[in-house]
Structure formats: C-alpha cells, structure tokens
PDB file of C-alpha atoms in Angstrom:
ATOM      1  CA  MET A 219      64.907  26.294 -72.817  1.00 46.00           C
ATOM      2  CA  ALA A 220      64.773  23.355 -75.275  1.00 48.00           C
ATOM      3  CA  GLU A 221      68.288  21.887 -76.603  1.00 50.00           C
ATOM      4  CA  ALA A 222      68.865  20.461 -80.008  1.00 50.00           C
ATOM      5  CA  ALA A 223      68.808  16.988 -80.400  1.00 52.00           C
ATOM      6  CA  GLU A 224      72.400  15.262 -80.248  1.00 52.00           C
ATOM      7  CA  SER A 225      72.983  13.562 -83.831  1.00 53.00           C
ATOM      8  CA  PRO A 226      74.642  10.230 -84.034  1.00 55.00           C
ATOM      9  CA  GLY A 227      77.695  11.709 -85.500  1.00 53.00           C
ATOM     10  CA  ASP A 228      77.960  14.311 -82.887  1.00 53.00           C
ATOM     11  CA  ARG A 229      78.221  11.526 -79.971  1.00 56.00           C
ATOM     12  CA  GLY A 230      82.066  10.814 -80.361  1.00 54.00           C
ATOM     13  CA  ARG A 231      82.964  14.852 -80.333  1.00 58.00           C
ATOM     14  CA  ALA A 232      82.810  16.615 -76.741  1.00 57.00           C
ATOM     15  CA  SER A 233      81.377  19.899 -77.307  1.00 57.00           C
ATOM     16  CA  PRO A 234      83.156  22.409 -74.877  1.00 62.00           C
ATOM     17  CA  ARG A 235      80.514  24.758 -72.870  1.00 62.00           C
ATOM     18  CA  PRO A 236      81.368  26.823 -70.406  1.00 60.00           C
ATOM     19  CA  LEU A 237      80.772  26.036 -67.205  1.00 62.00           C
ATOM     20  CA  PHE A 238      78.347  28.069 -65.690  1.00 61.00           C
ATOM     21  CA  ALA A 239      76.392  27.788 -69.245  1.00 61.00           C
ATOM     22  CA  GLY A 240      72.641  28.777 -68.419  1.00 61.00           C
ATOM     23  CA  LEU A 241      73.197  30.761 -65.391  1.00 57.00           C
ATOM     24  CA  SER A 242      72.882  34.173 -67.164  1.00 59.00           C
ATOM     25  CA  ASP A 243      69.434  33.043 -68.118  1.00 60.00           C
ATOM     26  CA  ILE A 244      68.356  32.572 -64.481  1.00 59.00           C
ATOM     27  CA  SER A 245      66.571  35.691 -63.058  1.00 60.00           C
ATOM     28  CA  ILE A 246      65.667  35.837 -59.207  1.00 57.00           C
ATOM     29  CA  SER A 247      62.510  37.663 -57.830  1.00 57.00           C
ATOM     30  CA  GLN A 248      63.300  40.515 -55.527  1.00 61.00           C
ATOM     31  CA  ASP A 249      60.047  39.220 -53.446  1.00 61.00           C
ATOM     32  CA  ILE A 250      61.928  36.222 -52.069  1.00 58.00           C
ATOM     33  CA  PRO A 251      61.980  36.571 -47.977  1.00 59.00           C
ATOM     34  CA  VAL A 252      65.081  36.585 -46.055  1.00 53.00           C
ATOM     35  CA  GLU A 253      64.686  33.587 -43.431  1.00 61.00           C
ATOM     36  CA  GLY A 254      65.995  34.509 -40.173  1.00 55.00           C
ATOM     37  CA  GLU A 255      66.482  37.620 -37.899  1.00 55.00           C
ATOM     38  CA  ILE A 256      68.683  40.328 -38.909  1.00 55.00           C
ATOM     39  CA  THR A 257      67.645  42.769 -35.727  1.00 59.00           C
ATOM     40  CA  ILE A 258      69.761  42.627 -32.902  1.00 56.00           C
ATOM     41  CA  PRO A 259      66.994  42.191 -29.750  1.00 57.00           C
ATOM     42  CA  MET A 260      66.605  44.880 -27.206  1.00 57.00           C
ATOM     43  CA  ARG A 261      67.553  42.689 -24.476  1.00 57.00           C
ATOM     44  CA  SER A 262      71.069  42.282 -25.640  1.00 51.00           C
ATOM     45  CA  ARG A 263      71.613  45.889 -27.082  1.00 51.00           C
ATOM     46  CA  ILE A 264      71.035  47.042 -23.327  1.00 52.00           C
ATOM     47  CA  ARG A 265      73.700  44.252 -21.876  1.00 53.00           C
ATOM     48  CA  GLU A 266      75.658  45.520 -24.636  1.00 51.00           C
ATOM     49  CA  PHE A 267      75.133  49.287 -23.671  1.00 51.00           C
ATOM     50  CA  ASP A 268      75.563  48.630 -20.111  1.00 56.00           C
ATOM     51  CA  SER A 269      79.190  46.821 -20.673  1.00 60.00           C
ATOM     52  CA  SER A 270      80.499  49.302 -22.860  1.00 66.00           C
ATOM     53  CA  THR A 271      83.017  51.832 -21.461  1.00 70.00           C
ATOM     54  CA  LEU A 272      82.907  54.393 -23.984  1.00 78.00           C
ATOM     55  CA  ASN A 273      80.811  56.200 -22.427  1.00 81.00           C
ATOM     56  CA  GLU A 274      82.311  55.664 -18.956  1.00 83.00           C
ATOM     57  CA  SER A 275      84.264  58.868 -17.372  1.00 87.00           C
ATOM     58  CA  VAL A 276      88.182  59.066 -17.709  1.00 88.00           C
ATOM     59  CA  GLN A 277      87.696  58.978 -13.617  1.00 89.00           C
ATOM     60  CA  ASN A 278      85.062  55.900 -13.023  1.00 88.00           C
ATOM     61  CA  THR A 279      87.311  53.929 -15.813  1.00 86.00           C
ATOM     62  CA  ILE A 280      90.908  54.804 -13.654  1.00 87.00           C
ATOM     63  CA  MET A 281      89.341  53.913 -10.445  1.00 89.00           C
ATOM     64  CA  ARG A 282      88.062  50.621 -12.034  1.00 87.00           C
ATOM     65  CA  ASP A 283      91.162  49.841 -13.101  1.00 84.00           C
ATOM     66  CA  LEU A 284      93.275  50.696 -10.030  1.00 86.00           C
ATOM     67  CA  LYS A 285      89.946  48.421  -7.854  1.00 87.00           C
ATOM     68  CA  ALA A 286      90.989  45.338 -10.448  1.00 84.00           C
ATOM     69  CA  VAL A 287      94.866  45.959  -9.958  1.00 84.00           C
ATOM     70  CA  GLY A 288      94.257  46.367  -6.330  1.00 85.00           C
ATOM     71  CA  LYS A 289      92.491  42.833  -5.847  1.00 82.00           C
ATOM     72  CA  LYS A 290      95.313  41.069  -8.222  1.00 82.00           C
ATOM     73  CA  PHE A 291      97.657  42.620  -5.831  1.00 82.00           C
ATOM     74  CA  VAL A 292      95.285  41.019  -2.641  1.00 82.00           C
ATOM     75  CA  HIS A 293      95.368  37.430  -4.866  1.00 77.00           C
ATOM     76  CA  VAL A 294      99.334  37.428  -4.750  1.00 79.00           C
ATOM     77  CA  LEU A 295      99.899  38.164  -1.164  1.00 81.00           C
ATOM     78  CA  TYR A 296      97.246  36.123  -0.024  1.00 79.00           C
ATOM     79  CA  PRO A 297      97.077  33.310  -2.696  1.00 80.00           C
ATOM     80  CA  ARG A 298      94.576  30.940  -2.757  1.00 76.00           C
ATOM     81  CA  LYS A 299      92.589  29.230  -5.117  1.00 75.00           C
ATOM     82  CA  SER A 300      91.028  31.372  -8.189  1.00 70.00           C
ATOM     83  CA  ASN A 301      90.799  31.387 -11.710  1.00 70.00           C
ATOM     84  CA  THR A 302      90.020  35.593 -11.562  1.00 62.00           C
ATOM     85  CA  LEU A 303      93.351  36.112 -12.303  1.00 65.00           C
ATOM     86  CA  LEU A 304      93.362  34.029 -15.237  1.00 65.00           C
ATOM     87  CA  ARG A 305      89.909  35.714 -16.759  1.00 74.00           C
ATOM     88  CA  ASP A 306      90.358  39.044 -15.879  1.00 72.00           C
ATOM     89  CA  TRP A 307      94.366  39.799 -16.765  1.00 74.00           C
ATOM     90  CA  ASP A 308      95.530  42.857 -17.429  1.00 79.00           C
ATOM     91  CA  LEU A 309      98.929  44.252 -17.939  1.00 79.00           C
ATOM     92  CA  TRP A 310      98.534  47.623 -15.442  1.00 79.00           C
ATOM     93  CA  GLY A 311     100.071  45.786 -12.006  1.00 82.00           C
ATOM     94  CA  PRO A 312     103.306  44.517 -14.159  1.00 82.00           C
ATOM     95  CA  LEU A 313     103.840  47.830 -15.524  1.00 81.00           C
ATOM     96  CA  ILE A 314     103.679  49.214 -12.210  1.00 81.00           C
ATOM     97  CA  LEU A 315     105.852  46.839 -10.725  1.00 79.00           C
ATOM     98  CA  CYS A 316     108.702  46.734 -13.539  1.00 75.00           C
ATOM     99  CA  VAL A 317     109.121  50.018 -13.878  1.00 76.00           C
ATOM    100  CA  THR A 318     108.976  50.682 -10.234  1.00 79.00           C
ATOM    101  CA  LEU A 319     111.926  47.819 -10.510  1.00 71.00           C
ATOM    102  CA  ALA A 320     113.654  49.663 -13.008  1.00 66.00           C
ATOM    103  CA  LEU A 321     113.989  53.291 -11.551  1.00 69.00           C
ATOM    104  CA  SER A 322     117.104  51.379  -9.322  1.00 77.00           C
ATOM    105  CA  PHE A 323     118.837  49.956 -12.467  1.00 69.00           C
ATOM    106  CA  PHE A 324     117.924  51.626 -15.495  1.00 70.00           C
ATOM    107  CA  GLN A 325     121.768  53.321 -15.458  1.00 70.00           C
ATOM    108  CA  SER A 326     123.416  50.063 -15.163  1.00 71.00           C
ATOM    109  CA  LEU A 327     121.233  48.757 -18.101  1.00 71.00           C
ATOM    110  CA  CYS A 328     122.667  51.915 -19.768  1.00 74.00           C
ATOM    111  CA  VAL A 329     126.224  51.091 -18.934  1.00 76.00           C
ATOM    112  CA  LEU A 330     125.908  47.822 -19.790  1.00 79.00           C
ATOM    113  CA  GLY A 331     124.443  48.525 -23.520  1.00 84.00           C
ATOM    114  CA  TYR A 332     126.794  51.398 -24.606  1.00 87.00           C
ATOM    115  CA  CYS A 333     129.617  49.182 -23.536  1.00 88.00           C
ATOM    116  CA  ILE A 334     128.435  46.433 -25.980  1.00 91.00           C
ATOM    117  CA  LEU A 335     130.128  48.556 -28.874  1.00 93.00           C
ATOM    118  CA  PRO A 336     133.363  46.939 -28.472  1.00 94.00           C
ATOM    119  CA  LEU A 337     131.790  43.683 -28.918  1.00 94.00           C
ATOM    120  CA  THR A 338     129.538  44.989 -32.058  1.00 94.00           C
ATOM    121  CA  VAL A 339     132.845  46.163 -33.314  1.00 95.00           C
ATOM    122  CA  ALA A 340     133.773  42.625 -32.569  1.00 95.00           C
ATOM    123  CA  MET A 341     131.325  40.850 -34.777  1.00 94.00           C
ATOM    124  CA  LEU A 342     131.459  43.472 -37.670  1.00 95.00           C
ATOM    125  CA  VAL A 343     135.278  42.703 -37.806  1.00 94.00           C
ATOM    126  CA  CYS A 344     134.628  38.765 -37.535  1.00 92.00           C
ATOM    127  CA  ARG A 345     131.531  38.909 -40.526  1.00 92.00           C
ATOM    128  CA  LEU A 346     134.305  40.552 -42.408  1.00 92.00           C
ATOM    129  CA  VAL A 347     137.027  38.044 -41.837  1.00 91.00           C
ATOM    130  CA  LEU A 348     134.371  35.021 -42.437  1.00 89.00           C
ATOM    131  CA  LEU A 349     134.032  36.426 -46.406  1.00 89.00           C
ATOM    132  CA  ALA A 350     138.117  34.987 -46.896  1.00 85.00           C
ATOM    133  CA  GLU A 351     138.921  31.383 -46.774  1.00 80.00           C
ATOM    134  CA  PRO A 352     138.217  29.239 -43.790  1.00 79.00           C
ATOM    135  CA  GLY A 353     140.870  27.851 -41.913  1.00 84.00           C
ATOM    136  CA  PRO A 354     142.818  27.951 -38.623  1.00 88.00           C
ATOM    137  CA  ILE A 355     144.382  31.408 -39.485  1.00 90.00           C
ATOM    138  CA  ASN A 356     140.834  32.532 -39.872  1.00 90.00           C
ATOM    139  CA  PHE A 357     139.388  31.415 -36.768  1.00 91.00           C
ATOM    140  CA  MET A 358     142.422  32.331 -34.705  1.00 93.00           C
ATOM    141  CA  VAL A 359     141.943  35.875 -36.153  1.00 93.00           C
ATOM    142  CA  ARG A 360     138.229  36.067 -34.717  1.00 93.00           C
ATOM    143  CA  LEU A 361     139.319  34.294 -31.597  1.00 95.00           C
ATOM    144  CA  PHE A 362     141.929  37.570 -30.890  1.00 96.00           C
ATOM    145  CA  VAL A 363     138.975  40.098 -32.084  1.00 95.00           C
ATOM    146  CA  VAL A 364     136.771  38.543 -29.819  1.00 95.00           C
ATOM    147  CA  ILE A 365     138.619  38.077 -26.810  1.00 96.00           C
ATOM    148  CA  VAL A 366     140.266  41.617 -27.372  1.00 96.00           C
ATOM    149  CA  MET A 367     136.726  43.519 -27.816  1.00 95.00           C
ATOM    150  CA  PHE A 368     135.241  40.980 -24.640  1.00 95.00           C
ATOM    151  CA  ALA A 369     138.196  42.327 -22.633  1.00 94.00           C
ATOM    152  CA  TRP A 370     137.863  46.209 -23.348  1.00 94.00           C
ATOM    153  CA  SER A 371     133.675  45.652 -22.779  1.00 92.00           C
ATOM    154  CA  ILE A 372     134.376  44.140 -19.484  1.00 90.00           C
ATOM    155  CA  ALA A 373     136.936  47.094 -18.704  1.00 89.00           C
ATOM    156  CA  ALA A 374     134.490  49.888 -19.841  1.00 88.00           C
ATOM    157  CA  SER A 375     131.807  48.428 -17.933  1.00 85.00           C
ATOM    158  CA  THR A 376     133.754  47.808 -14.663  1.00 83.00           C
ATOM    159  CA  ALA A 377     135.002  51.446 -14.632  1.00 81.00           C
ATOM    160  CA  PHE A 378     131.393  52.689 -14.450  1.00 75.00           C
ATOM    161  CA  LEU A 379     129.740  49.920 -12.306  1.00 72.00           C
ATOM    162  CA  ALA A 380     133.106  49.507  -9.814  1.00 66.00           C
ATOM    163  CA  ASP A 381     132.690  52.702  -8.309  1.00 70.00           C
ATOM    164  CA  SER A 382     128.888  52.008  -7.144  1.00 70.00           C
ATOM    165  CA  GLN A 383     129.881  49.119  -5.042  1.00 72.00           C
ATOM    166  CA  PRO A 384     131.351  48.836  -1.765  1.00 76.00           C
ATOM    167  CA  PRO A 385     135.109  47.609  -2.028  1.00 74.00           C
ATOM    168  CA  ASN A 386     134.413  44.250  -1.292  1.00 78.00           C
ATOM    169  CA  ARG A 387     131.276  43.926  -3.460  1.00 76.00           C
ATOM    170  CA  LYS A 388     133.323  45.074  -6.593  1.00 74.00           C
ATOM    171  CA  ALA A 389     133.707  41.357  -7.795  1.00 75.00           C
ATOM    172  CA  LEU A 390     130.402  40.420  -7.264  1.00 78.00           C
ATOM    173  CA  ALA A 391     128.937  43.236  -9.252  1.00 74.00           C
ATOM    174  CA  VAL A 392     131.305  42.311 -12.241  1.00 79.00           C
ATOM    175  CA  TYR A 393     130.294  38.832 -12.370  1.00 84.00           C
ATOM    176  CA  PRO A 394     127.289  38.811 -14.068  1.00 83.00           C
ATOM    177  CA  VAL A 395     128.504  41.177 -16.355  1.00 84.00           C
ATOM    178  CA  PHE A 396     131.430  39.242 -17.330  1.00 88.00           C
ATOM    179  CA  LEU A 397     128.744  36.367 -18.003  1.00 90.00           C
ATOM    180  CA  PHE A 398     126.516  38.478 -19.940  1.00 88.00           C
ATOM    181  CA  TYR A 399     129.595  39.911 -22.396  1.00 92.00           C
ATOM    182  CA  PHE A 400     131.049  36.260 -22.338  1.00 94.00           C
ATOM    183  CA  VAL A 401     127.977  34.699 -23.530  1.00 93.00           C
ATOM    184  CA  ILE A 402     127.924  37.654 -26.736  1.00 93.00           C
ATOM    185  CA  SER A 403     131.262  36.975 -27.401  1.00 94.00           C
ATOM    186  CA  TRP A 404     130.665  33.162 -27.469  1.00 94.00           C
ATOM    187  CA  MET A 405     127.991  33.599 -30.010  1.00 93.00           C
ATOM    188  CA  ILE A 406     130.293  35.820 -31.852  1.00 92.00           C
ATOM    189  CA  LEU A 407     132.985  33.564 -32.210  1.00 91.00           C
ATOM    190  CA  THR A 408     131.074  30.802 -33.235  1.00 90.00           C
ATOM    191  CA  PHE A 409     128.698  32.369 -35.905  1.00 85.00           C
ATOM    192  CA  THR A 410     129.356  30.308 -39.108  1.00 79.00           C
ATOM    193  CA  PRO A 411     127.359  31.269 -42.254  1.00 74.00           C
ATOM    194  CA  GLN A 412     125.294  28.608 -43.568  1.00 68.00           C
TER     195      GLN A 412
END
C-alpha cells in the first residue's frame, strides 16, 4: 500500500490517524502451523486417572480417609518430626474431636446464647441514646442500662447453670459466664459512633 507524499504545507499540521489504521488490510493465512503440543501425553493421562477419586467406590473413599485420620492421631499420640500432617491436611479429625467435645456442653452454649438477650436489648437502647447529644447524662443513662441488663443476663444464666453444678462449685461455674457477659457489656458501653 503506497502512502501519498506529504506536501510541504502539511508538515506543520498533525492529521489524526486511528491507532490501528491499516490492520484491517492484513490477512492471516489459515495454513500457519501452531507451535507446541496441545495433546496430553499418554503417561500423564494414566497417572491422572490413577490419582482421581471419582471412579473410587464410596467405601474405599471412607476407608482411605479413616486411615489418614488414624495415622494423624498416631502422630499426635506419638509425636515425632514429620511433615506429613502439614502436607496431607484434612478437617475430618478436628471435626470428630470438636463434635465429641461439644456433646458435653452444647446445652450450656445454648443457655449462654439465649441469655445474651438482655445485653442485646441494652445495645439497642444505647444506640438510641447515642442519637441524642453526647454528655455526662447520656453516659449515665447508658451505664445504668448496661449494668441492669448485665445483671439480668448473669441472673438468667445462673438460674439455668447453677443447678447443674455441685453446691461447692457454683461460683466456679458462674465465673467464666460473668467474664463473658462483662466483656460484651463493656463493648456495648464503650461503643461510640465515628
């Protein structure tokens, strides 16, 4: 393609040309070979098929996973230097342990969760009070509401949990609950909108 010769008067003027002008004139032959190999070699295809668990029976999969969990339990019971736990990780063992551990205190967790209701009410009241002008009266109202609802949560959870403990251990059972509700109450009281 021949370009028109530029006249001396056109040199000062820049003519806007599209960025990809002329590319529409280029044609690519369909006969150009593609370099490289697109097919998968037979050896790697066989290896991929062997390591796939899609064709494995459910019983074989469960037994393989149970053996892996058992080996990891052996590593924990008889600790020795090994990277097996890091390389071949799973969550089956921790799930089994956590569910087993939780069967003894699910009901306590349920009670603690429901007894947060008064503190949730305290949070809502404190948010409404924070809409007003900040000041000492505002803080005193929030402090009063949080203390009352904190005491209510403690009394409710103690009524549920204290009977499940021996008389000489009731205070020991209530102490962690007290700390839990105290931290939540402190977060509700010290919250200030930005």
